[in-house]
């Protein structure tokens, strides 16, 4: 019998790619999204890739009654939660917006899971929980540091809420996947990163600059204590990241978890500077970008990258796509949006 996975925020960048991988792995998927940071472009792309409609429920996960209704309507075996605000910079100026949405939406899901007698819950966490750490690469045992932003703090708090809920409520099991920096697009160029308004993440701003939608790309800070003065990150292909969710959900629904609450890093294990990413994008796509250095951005850490060995050992997952292919896919997606592909 097929298992059903609810993907909150499933019309967004990560949620859409995860939906494709889940369905291709044999799961039934229900998408729920309030379209606060996306439109239906990725949802339509998902249906085109899969060749069929995927159930879509327009709703806000901060509405507890709506969440309960969703759990009553569908036989949900697992939930993957993406319905959160994610812009580090905006969270510094709008902290209450982030705390209200990111915490309440997740607590409503856990409340509904408890109400129905238990459920598997996969939380979309982040490397931001490690803060400005001196221990690199970071493992799952690396102490979490005080968050550099309200966004990062909501990830830390939601991890704790999930851990405590698993302890308290029978039948509720949880996995937190700590993402590093997801980039790229599906190889079909039918789904990718398309935020509303001005992008807060590097690669969509980069591709929008390349296509002419943005005048200039700003690189925030060139005086960091790194080889080229720009921040070091662990950039992971979005399809690789999406596949990690399939491995994690399967571990939960098949009862293979060693503990009722587990945490895994999802990254490549390879640090790359912001400047290196830009020059690689230019090289593989035969482009020259208009970019400039700008002052440091509040909330950014100097360097963070993963030790992903636990995920490889326990989940059987590892990142595989070369960076060059990832950046070609990102550019193909941008050209698709512009009607140039």
mmCIF file of C-alpha atoms in Angstrom:
data_model
loop_
_atom_site.group_PDB
_atom_site.id
_atom_site.type_symbol
_atom_site.label_atom_id
_atom_site.label_comp_id
_atom_site.label_asym_id
_atom_site.label_seq_id
_atom_site.Cartn_x
_atom_site.Cartn_y
_atom_site.Cartn_z
ATOM 1 C CA UNK A 1 0.000 0.000 0.000
ATOM 2 C CA UNK A 2 1.354 3.409 -0.983
ATOM 3 C CA UNK A 3 2.326 5.835 1.750
ATOM 4 C CA UNK A 4 1.081 9.430 1.657
ATOM 5 C CA UNK A 5 3.414 12.355 2.339
ATOM 6 C CA UNK A 6 2.154 15.863 3.050
ATOM 7 C CA UNK A 7 4.554 18.519 1.757
ATOM 8 C CA UNK A 8 3.868 21.887 3.373
ATOM 9 C CA UNK A 9 5.190 24.702 1.212
ATOM 10 C CA UNK A 10 5.371 22.173 -1.611
ATOM 11 C CA UNK A 11 5.020 24.752 -4.382
ATOM 12 C CA UNK A 12 8.273 26.457 -3.425
ATOM 13 C CA UNK A 13 11.831 25.863 -4.545
ATOM 14 C CA UNK A 14 12.792 22.933 -2.319
ATOM 15 C CA UNK A 15 9.271 21.576 -1.863
ATOM 16 C CA UNK A 16 8.660 21.231 -5.602
ATOM 17 C CA UNK A 17 11.860 19.263 -6.164
ATOM 18 C CA UNK A 18 11.151 17.031 -3.165
ATOM 19 C CA UNK A 19 7.650 16.351 -4.489
ATOM 20 C CA UNK A 20 9.062 15.146 -7.823
ATOM 21 C CA UNK A 21 11.528 12.805 -6.131
ATOM 22 C CA UNK A 22 8.903 11.427 -3.725
ATOM 23 C CA UNK A 23 6.416 10.640 -6.483
ATOM 24 C CA UNK A 24 9.108 9.062 -8.633
ATOM 25 C CA UNK A 25 10.058 6.927 -5.619
ATOM 26 C CA UNK A 26 6.478 5.620 -5.357
ATOM 27 C CA UNK A 27 4.918 7.880 -2.720
ATOM 28 C CA UNK A 28 1.565 9.636 -2.932
ATOM 29 C CA UNK A 29 2.038 13.349 -2.250
ATOM 30 C CA UNK A 30 -0.293 16.115 -1.132
ATOM 31 C CA UNK A 31 1.019 19.673 -1.548
ATOM 32 C CA UNK A 32 -0.254 22.482 0.683
ATOM 33 C CA UNK A 33 0.919 26.064 0.218
ATOM 34 C CA UNK A 34 -0.322 29.613 0.772
ATOM 35 C CA UNK A 35 1.853 30.991 -2.076
ATOM 36 C CA UNK A 36 3.276 33.735 0.132
ATOM 37 C CA UNK A 37 6.731 33.434 -1.450
ATOM 38 C CA UNK A 38 5.979 31.791 -4.794
ATOM 39 C CA UNK A 39 3.361 31.497 -7.515
ATOM 40 C CA UNK A 40 2.056 28.372 -9.279
ATOM 41 C CA UNK A 41 4.965 28.158 -11.734
ATOM 42 C CA UNK A 42 6.765 25.371 -9.888
ATOM 43 C CA UNK A 43 3.541 23.503 -9.146
ATOM 44 C CA UNK A 44 2.710 23.461 -12.870
ATOM 45 C CA UNK A 45 6.265 22.362 -13.583
ATOM 46 C CA UNK A 46 5.962 19.478 -11.119
ATOM 47 C CA UNK A 47 2.794 18.268 -12.827
ATOM 48 C CA UNK A 48 4.479 18.562 -16.237
ATOM 49 C CA UNK A 49 7.505 16.537 -15.122
ATOM 50 C CA UNK A 50 5.339 13.828 -13.559
ATOM 51 C CA UNK A 51 2.704 13.837 -16.296
ATOM 52 C CA UNK A 52 -0.222 14.171 -13.893
ATOM 53 C CA UNK A 53 -1.866 16.485 -11.397
ATOM 54 C CA UNK A 54 -0.713 16.369 -7.785
ATOM 55 C CA UNK A 55 -3.292 17.220 -5.095
ATOM 56 C CA UNK A 56 -2.866 20.874 -4.110
ATOM 57 C CA UNK A 57 -4.477 22.487 -1.058
ATOM 58 C CA UNK A 58 -4.212 26.314 -0.822
ATOM 59 C CA UNK A 59 -3.864 27.029 2.898
ATOM 60 C CA UNK A 60 -1.849 28.719 5.626
ATOM 61 C CA UNK A 61 -0.244 26.437 8.224
ATOM 62 C CA UNK A 62 -0.639 29.166 10.822
ATOM 63 C CA UNK A 63 -4.382 28.360 10.662
ATOM 64 C CA UNK A 64 -4.716 25.515 13.164
ATOM 65 C CA UNK A 65 -8.240 24.550 12.075
ATOM 66 C CA UNK A 66 -7.094 24.260 8.454
ATOM 67 C CA UNK A 67 -4.198 22.020 9.476
ATOM 68 C CA UNK A 68 -6.516 19.747 11.472
ATOM 69 C CA UNK A 69 -8.892 19.581 8.514
ATOM 70 C CA UNK A 70 -6.062 18.581 6.207
ATOM 71 C CA UNK A 71 -5.013 15.720 8.499
ATOM 72 C CA UNK A 72 -8.613 14.526 8.674
ATOM 73 C CA UNK A 73 -9.062 14.581 4.882
ATOM 74 C CA UNK A 74 -5.912 12.673 3.889
ATOM 75 C CA UNK A 75 -4.287 9.499 5.329
ATOM 76 C CA UNK A 76 -0.985 11.207 6.097
ATOM 77 C CA UNK A 77 1.917 8.895 6.935
ATOM 78 C CA UNK A 78 4.610 11.590 6.973
ATOM 79 C CA UNK A 79 4.881 15.375 6.825
ATOM 80 C CA UNK A 80 7.777 17.351 5.359
ATOM 81 C CA UNK A 81 7.614 20.941 6.562
ATOM 82 C CA UNK A 82 8.866 23.725 4.269
ATOM 83 C CA UNK A 83 6.233 26.399 4.997
ATOM 84 C CA UNK A 84 8.563 28.944 6.578
ATOM 85 C CA UNK A 85 10.005 32.349 5.782
ATOM 86 C CA UNK A 86 13.700 32.020 4.931
ATOM 87 C CA UNK A 87 15.397 35.347 4.159
ATOM 88 C CA UNK A 88 18.200 36.002 6.661
ATOM 89 C CA UNK A 89 18.350 39.731 5.963
ATOM 90 C CA UNK A 90 14.609 40.289 6.203
ATOM 91 C CA UNK A 91 14.479 38.367 9.475
ATOM 92 C CA UNK A 92 16.884 40.917 10.973
ATOM 93 C CA UNK A 93 14.412 43.741 10.295
ATOM 94 C CA UNK A 94 11.159 41.758 10.729
ATOM 95 C CA UNK A 95 11.877 39.316 13.584
ATOM 96 C CA UNK A 96 8.272 38.996 14.787
ATOM 97 C CA UNK A 97 7.120 38.060 11.296
ATOM 98 C CA UNK A 98 9.606 35.193 11.316
ATOM 99 C CA UNK A 99 8.922 33.975 14.841
ATOM 100 C CA UNK A 100 5.155 34.092 14.353
ATOM 101 C CA UNK A 101 5.083 32.235 11.038
ATOM 102 C CA UNK A 102 7.931 29.777 11.419
ATOM 103 C CA UNK A 103 7.106 28.626 14.941
ATOM 104 C CA UNK A 104 3.312 28.644 14.814
ATOM 105 C CA UNK A 105 3.063 26.795 11.499
ATOM 106 C CA UNK A 106 5.328 24.014 12.766
ATOM 107 C CA UNK A 107 3.590 23.736 16.145
ATOM 108 C CA UNK A 108 0.234 23.380 14.368
ATOM 109 C CA UNK A 109 1.607 20.451 12.366
ATOM 110 C CA UNK A 110 2.902 18.750 15.490
ATOM 111 C CA UNK A 111 -0.385 19.407 17.261
ATOM 112 C CA UNK A 112 -2.284 17.734 14.404
ATOM 113 C CA UNK A 113 0.180 14.822 14.376
ATOM 114 C CA UNK A 114 -0.377 14.317 18.100
ATOM 115 C CA UNK A 115 -4.154 14.643 17.675
ATOM 116 C CA UNK A 116 -4.295 11.867 15.077
ATOM 117 C CA UNK A 117 -2.283 9.521 17.298
ATOM 118 C CA UNK A 118 1.156 10.011 15.774
ATOM 119 C CA UNK A 119 2.926 10.774 12.531
ATOM 120 C CA UNK A 120 6.397 10.936 11.003
ATOM 121 C CA UNK A 121 7.604 14.540 10.808
ATOM 122 C CA UNK A 122 10.585 15.660 8.735
ATOM 123 C CA UNK A 123 11.727 19.179 9.581
ATOM 124 C CA UNK A 124 13.537 21.399 7.089
ATOM 125 C CA UNK A 125 16.352 22.704 9.272
ATOM 126 C CA UNK A 126 19.492 24.571 8.340
ATOM 127 C CA UNK A 127 23.224 24.889 8.841
ATOM 128 C CA UNK A 128 22.431 28.253 10.422
ATOM 129 C CA UNK A 129 21.949 26.376 13.722
ATOM 130 C CA UNK A 130 25.749 26.015 13.902
ATOM 131 C CA UNK A 131 26.159 29.795 13.914
ATOM 132 C CA UNK A 132 29.683 31.193 13.744
ATOM 133 C CA UNK A 133 31.492 27.987 14.654
ATOM 134 C CA UNK A 134 35.244 27.352 14.826
ATOM 135 C CA UNK A 135 34.775 23.611 14.289
ATOM 136 C CA UNK A 136 34.883 22.897 10.554
ATOM 137 C CA UNK A 137 33.566 20.897 8.911
ATOM 138 C CA UNK A 138 30.561 20.656 11.204
ATOM 139 C CA UNK A 139 29.181 17.295 12.285
ATOM 140 C CA UNK A 140 25.801 16.647 13.865
ATOM 141 C CA UNK A 141 27.631 16.664 17.213
ATOM 142 C CA UNK A 142 29.094 20.132 16.675
ATOM 143 C CA UNK A 143 27.595 22.365 19.373
ATOM 144 C CA UNK A 144 24.947 24.718 18.088
ATOM 145 C CA UNK A 145 25.920 28.340 18.530
ATOM 146 C CA UNK A 146 23.688 31.354 19.183
ATOM 147 C CA UNK A 147 21.988 32.130 15.898
ATOM 148 C CA UNK A 148 23.240 35.073 13.857
ATOM 149 C CA UNK A 149 19.674 35.943 12.777
ATOM 150 C CA UNK A 150 16.043 35.476 13.862
ATOM 151 C CA UNK A 151 15.646 33.148 10.847
ATOM 152 C CA UNK A 152 18.444 30.948 12.177
ATOM 153 C CA UNK A 153 16.986 31.097 15.645
ATOM 154 C CA UNK A 154 13.629 29.774 14.392
ATOM 155 C CA UNK A 155 15.457 26.744 12.994
ATOM 156 C CA UNK A 156 17.117 26.074 16.346
ATOM 157 C CA UNK A 157 13.840 26.543 18.193
ATOM 158 C CA UNK A 158 11.887 24.288 15.825
ATOM 159 C CA UNK A 159 14.490 21.542 16.210
ATOM 160 C CA UNK A 160 13.990 21.753 19.982
ATOM 161 C CA UNK A 161 10.208 21.783 19.621
ATOM 162 C CA UNK A 162 10.371 18.639 17.473
ATOM 163 C CA UNK A 163 12.756 16.893 19.874
ATOM 164 C CA UNK A 164 10.566 17.673 22.876
ATOM 165 C CA UNK A 165 7.349 16.702 21.058
ATOM 166 C CA UNK A 166 8.818 13.334 20.091
ATOM 167 C CA UNK A 167 9.652 12.705 23.750
ATOM 168 C CA UNK A 168 6.185 13.695 24.934
ATOM 169 C CA UNK A 169 3.741 12.313 22.352
ATOM 170 C CA UNK A 170 3.410 8.633 21.519
ATOM 171 C CA UNK A 171 3.696 7.829 17.831
ATOM 172 C CA UNK A 172 5.327 11.126 16.844
ATOM 173 C CA UNK A 173 8.759 10.560 15.295
ATOM 174 C CA UNK A 174 11.012 13.177 13.786
ATOM 175 C CA UNK A 175 14.044 13.806 11.632
ATOM 176 C CA UNK A 176 15.677 17.211 11.195
ATOM 177 C CA UNK A 177 17.700 17.650 8.015
ATOM 178 C CA UNK A 178 20.224 20.447 8.362
ATOM 179 C CA UNK A 179 20.625 21.885 4.854
ATOM 180 C CA UNK A 180 23.613 23.814 3.749
ATOM 181 C CA UNK A 181 23.138 25.972 0.611
ATOM 182 C CA UNK A 182 20.706 24.504 -1.960
ATOM 183 C CA UNK A 183 21.251 25.803 -5.486
ATOM 184 C CA UNK A 184 20.409 24.918 -9.073
ATOM 185 C CA UNK A 185 17.265 23.637 -10.737
ATOM 186 C CA UNK A 186 15.738 20.439 -12.065
ATOM 187 C CA UNK A 187 17.548 19.169 -15.205
ATOM 188 C CA UNK A 188 14.267 19.543 -17.128
ATOM 189 C CA UNK A 189 14.382 23.324 -16.469
ATOM 190 C CA UNK A 190 10.671 23.083 -15.553
ATOM 191 C CA UNK A 191 11.150 23.862 -11.845
ATOM 192 C CA UNK A 192 13.680 25.994 -10.005
ATOM 193 C CA UNK A 193 14.142 28.864 -7.580
ATOM 194 C CA UNK A 194 11.676 31.697 -8.205
ATOM 195 C CA UNK A 195 11.154 33.907 -5.147
ATOM 196 C CA UNK A 196 8.682 36.758 -5.142
ATOM 197 C CA UNK A 197 10.309 40.156 -5.605
ATOM 198 C CA UNK A 198 14.046 40.678 -5.211
ATOM 199 C CA UNK A 199 15.877 37.399 -4.475
ATOM 200 C CA UNK A 200 17.583 37.024 -1.113
ATOM 201 C CA UNK A 201 19.671 34.019 -2.165
ATOM 202 C CA UNK A 202 22.815 34.235 -4.259
ATOM 203 C CA UNK A 203 22.109 32.036 -7.288
ATOM 204 C CA UNK A 204 18.693 33.407 -8.333
ATOM 205 C CA UNK A 205 20.088 36.948 -8.042
ATOM 206 C CA UNK A 206 23.061 35.796 -10.072
ATOM 207 C CA UNK A 207 20.924 34.276 -12.847
ATOM 208 C CA UNK A 208 18.553 37.254 -12.878
ATOM 209 C CA UNK A 209 21.566 39.530 -13.315
ATOM 210 C CA UNK A 210 22.812 37.348 -16.161
ATOM 211 C CA UNK A 211 19.428 37.507 -17.927
ATOM 212 C CA UNK A 212 19.157 41.274 -17.425
ATOM 213 C CA UNK A 213 16.394 41.420 -14.808
ATOM 214 C CA UNK A 214 18.827 42.828 -12.226
ATOM 215 C CA UNK A 215 21.353 45.519 -13.026
ATOM 216 C CA UNK A 216 24.164 44.319 -10.790
ATOM 217 C CA UNK A 217 24.955 41.482 -8.381
ATOM 218 C CA UNK A 218 26.277 42.564 -4.983
ATOM 219 C CA UNK A 219 28.802 40.361 -3.196
ATOM 220 C CA UNK A 220 28.447 41.147 0.492
ATOM 221 C CA UNK A 221 31.904 41.498 1.996
ATOM 222 C CA UNK A 222 35.397 40.940 0.589
ATOM 223 C CA UNK A 223 37.319 41.263 3.841
ATOM 224 C CA UNK A 224 36.432 37.990 5.532
ATOM 225 C CA UNK A 225 39.307 35.807 6.842
ATOM 226 C CA UNK A 226 39.040 33.408 3.867
ATOM 227 C CA UNK A 227 41.366 32.771 0.901
ATOM 228 C CA UNK A 228 39.651 35.343 -1.353
ATOM 229 C CA UNK A 229 37.904 37.455 1.290
ATOM 230 C CA UNK A 230 34.377 36.188 0.529
ATOM 231 C CA UNK A 231 32.271 33.838 2.627
ATOM 232 C CA UNK A 232 32.746 30.073 2.374
ATOM 233 C CA UNK A 233 29.668 27.912 1.922
ATOM 234 C CA UNK A 234 28.664 24.330 1.141
ATOM 235 C CA UNK A 235 26.616 24.634 -2.054
ATOM 236 C CA UNK A 236 24.485 21.546 -2.710
ATOM 237 C CA UNK A 237 22.509 20.702 -5.829
ATOM 238 C CA UNK A 238 18.763 20.960 -5.276
ATOM 239 C CA UNK A 239 18.064 17.512 -6.772
ATOM 240 C CA UNK A 240 20.664 15.905 -4.510
ATOM 241 C CA UNK A 241 19.057 17.678 -1.564
ATOM 242 C CA UNK A 242 15.579 16.542 -2.616
ATOM 243 C CA UNK A 243 16.697 12.914 -2.803
ATOM 244 C CA UNK A 244 17.925 13.102 0.803
ATOM 245 C CA UNK A 245 14.305 13.671 1.840
ATOM 246 C CA UNK A 246 13.207 10.465 0.132
ATOM 247 C CA UNK A 247 15.853 8.492 2.017
ATOM 248 C CA UNK A 248 14.827 10.129 5.306
ATOM 249 C CA UNK A 249 11.082 9.601 4.803
ATOM 250 C CA UNK A 250 11.654 5.980 3.847
ATOM 251 C CA UNK A 251 13.717 5.473 6.998
ATOM 252 C CA UNK A 252 10.803 6.797 9.056
ATOM 253 C CA UNK A 253 7.877 5.013 7.419
ATOM 254 C CA UNK A 254 9.726 1.701 7.294
ATOM 255 C CA UNK A 255 10.532 1.919 11.008
ATOM 256 C CA UNK A 256 14.307 1.931 10.570
ATOM 257 C CA UNK A 257 15.072 4.894 12.837
ATOM 258 C CA UNK A 258 17.494 4.100 15.656
ATOM 259 C CA UNK A 259 15.934 6.816 17.823
ATOM 260 C CA UNK A 260 12.595 8.589 17.582
ATOM 261 C CA UNK A 261 14.418 11.862 16.891
ATOM 262 C CA UNK A 262 17.391 12.033 14.537
ATOM 263 C CA UNK A 263 19.440 14.789 12.920
ATOM 264 C CA UNK A 264 21.441 14.680 9.676
ATOM 265 C CA UNK A 265 23.619 17.166 7.805
ATOM 266 C CA UNK A 266 22.768 17.459 4.109
ATOM 267 C CA UNK A 267 25.711 18.954 2.257
ATOM 268 C CA UNK A 268 28.591 18.109 -0.036
ATOM 269 C CA UNK A 269 31.415 18.469 2.472
ATOM 270 C CA UNK A 270 33.242 20.812 0.075
ATOM 271 C CA UNK A 271 33.661 24.526 0.946
ATOM 272 C CA UNK A 272 33.367 27.007 -1.902
ATOM 273 C CA UNK A 273 33.667 30.774 -1.750
ATOM 274 C CA UNK A 274 31.019 33.113 -3.094
ATOM 275 C CA UNK A 275 33.560 34.449 -5.589
ATOM 276 C CA UNK A 276 34.439 30.928 -6.761
ATOM 277 C CA UNK A 277 30.757 30.190 -7.355
ATOM 278 C CA UNK A 278 30.352 33.320 -9.486
ATOM 279 C CA UNK A 279 33.436 32.643 -11.602
ATOM 280 C CA UNK A 280 32.399 28.997 -12.093
ATOM 281 C CA UNK A 281 28.944 30.108 -13.256
ATOM 282 C CA UNK A 282 30.545 32.510 -15.745
ATOM 283 C CA UNK A 283 32.910 29.843 -17.053
ATOM 284 C CA UNK A 284 30.465 26.972 -17.562
ATOM 285 C CA UNK A 285 27.795 29.172 -19.141
ATOM 286 C CA UNK A 286 30.094 31.385 -21.211
ATOM 287 C CA UNK A 287 28.903 34.588 -19.549
ATOM 288 C CA UNK A 288 30.363 37.691 -17.945
ATOM 289 C CA UNK A 289 28.343 39.063 -15.044
ATOM 290 C CA UNK A 290 28.029 42.610 -13.808
ATOM 291 C CA UNK A 291 28.878 42.310 -10.117
ATOM 292 C CA UNK A 292 30.494 44.403 -7.391
ATOM 293 C CA UNK A 293 31.577 44.106 -3.796
ATOM 294 C CA UNK A 294 29.293 45.578 -1.137
ATOM 295 C CA UNK A 295 29.530 45.914 2.662
ATOM 296 C CA UNK A 296 29.023 42.833 4.793
ATOM 297 C CA UNK A 297 25.416 41.769 5.328
ATOM 298 C CA UNK A 298 24.124 41.416 8.923
ATOM 299 C CA UNK A 299 23.502 37.803 9.903
ATOM 300 C CA UNK A 300 26.032 36.176 7.560
ATOM 301 C CA UNK A 301 28.626 33.817 9.063
ATOM 302 C CA UNK A 302 32.183 33.689 7.712
ATOM 303 C CA UNK A 303 32.355 30.007 6.831
ATOM 304 C CA UNK A 304 30.381 26.805 7.270
ATOM 305 C CA UNK A 305 30.433 23.474 5.503
ATOM 306 C CA UNK A 306 29.282 19.977 6.319
ATOM 307 C CA UNK A 307 30.677 16.664 7.311
ATOM 308 C CA UNK A 308 27.924 14.611 5.595
ATOM 309 C CA UNK A 309 29.311 11.184 6.529
ATOM 310 C CA UNK A 310 26.488 10.347 8.969
ATOM 311 C CA UNK A 311 23.851 10.778 6.256
ATOM 312 C CA UNK A 312 25.863 8.570 3.924
ATOM 313 C CA UNK A 313 26.294 5.912 6.593
ATOM 314 C CA UNK A 314 22.763 5.904 8.040
ATOM 315 C CA UNK A 315 20.555 7.092 5.168
ATOM 316 C CA UNK A 316 22.608 5.696 2.304
ATOM 317 C CA UNK A 317 22.596 9.146 0.698
ATOM 318 C CA UNK A 318 25.357 11.380 -0.618
ATOM 319 C CA UNK A 319 25.590 14.380 -2.933
ATOM 320 C CA UNK A 320 26.515 13.392 -6.480
ATOM 321 C CA UNK A 321 25.866 16.159 -9.046
ATOM 322 C CA UNK A 322 28.934 18.187 -10.130
ATOM 323 C CA UNK A 323 28.830 21.919 -9.443
ATOM 324 C CA UNK A 324 29.170 22.655 -13.167
ATOM 325 C CA UNK A 325 25.983 20.707 -13.957
ATOM 326 C CA UNK A 326 24.168 22.466 -11.112
ATOM 327 C CA UNK A 327 25.062 25.909 -12.443
ATOM 328 C CA UNK A 328 24.143 24.939 -16.008
ATOM 329 C CA UNK A 329 20.724 23.836 -14.727
ATOM 330 C CA UNK A 330 20.277 27.123 -12.856
ATOM 331 C CA UNK A 331 20.952 29.079 -16.045
ATOM 332 C CA UNK A 332 18.690 26.798 -18.133
ATOM 333 C CA UNK A 333 15.867 27.462 -15.649
ATOM 334 C CA UNK A 334 16.337 31.230 -15.872
ATOM 335 C CA UNK A 335 16.287 31.072 -19.679
ATOM 336 C CA UNK A 336 13.156 28.905 -19.531
ATOM 337 C CA UNK A 337 11.428 31.558 -17.419
ATOM 338 C CA UNK A 338 12.442 34.219 -19.925
ATOM 339 C CA UNK A 339 11.182 32.137 -22.853
ATOM 340 C CA UNK A 340 14.684 31.804 -24.271
ATOM 341 C CA UNK A 341 15.060 28.027 -23.957
#
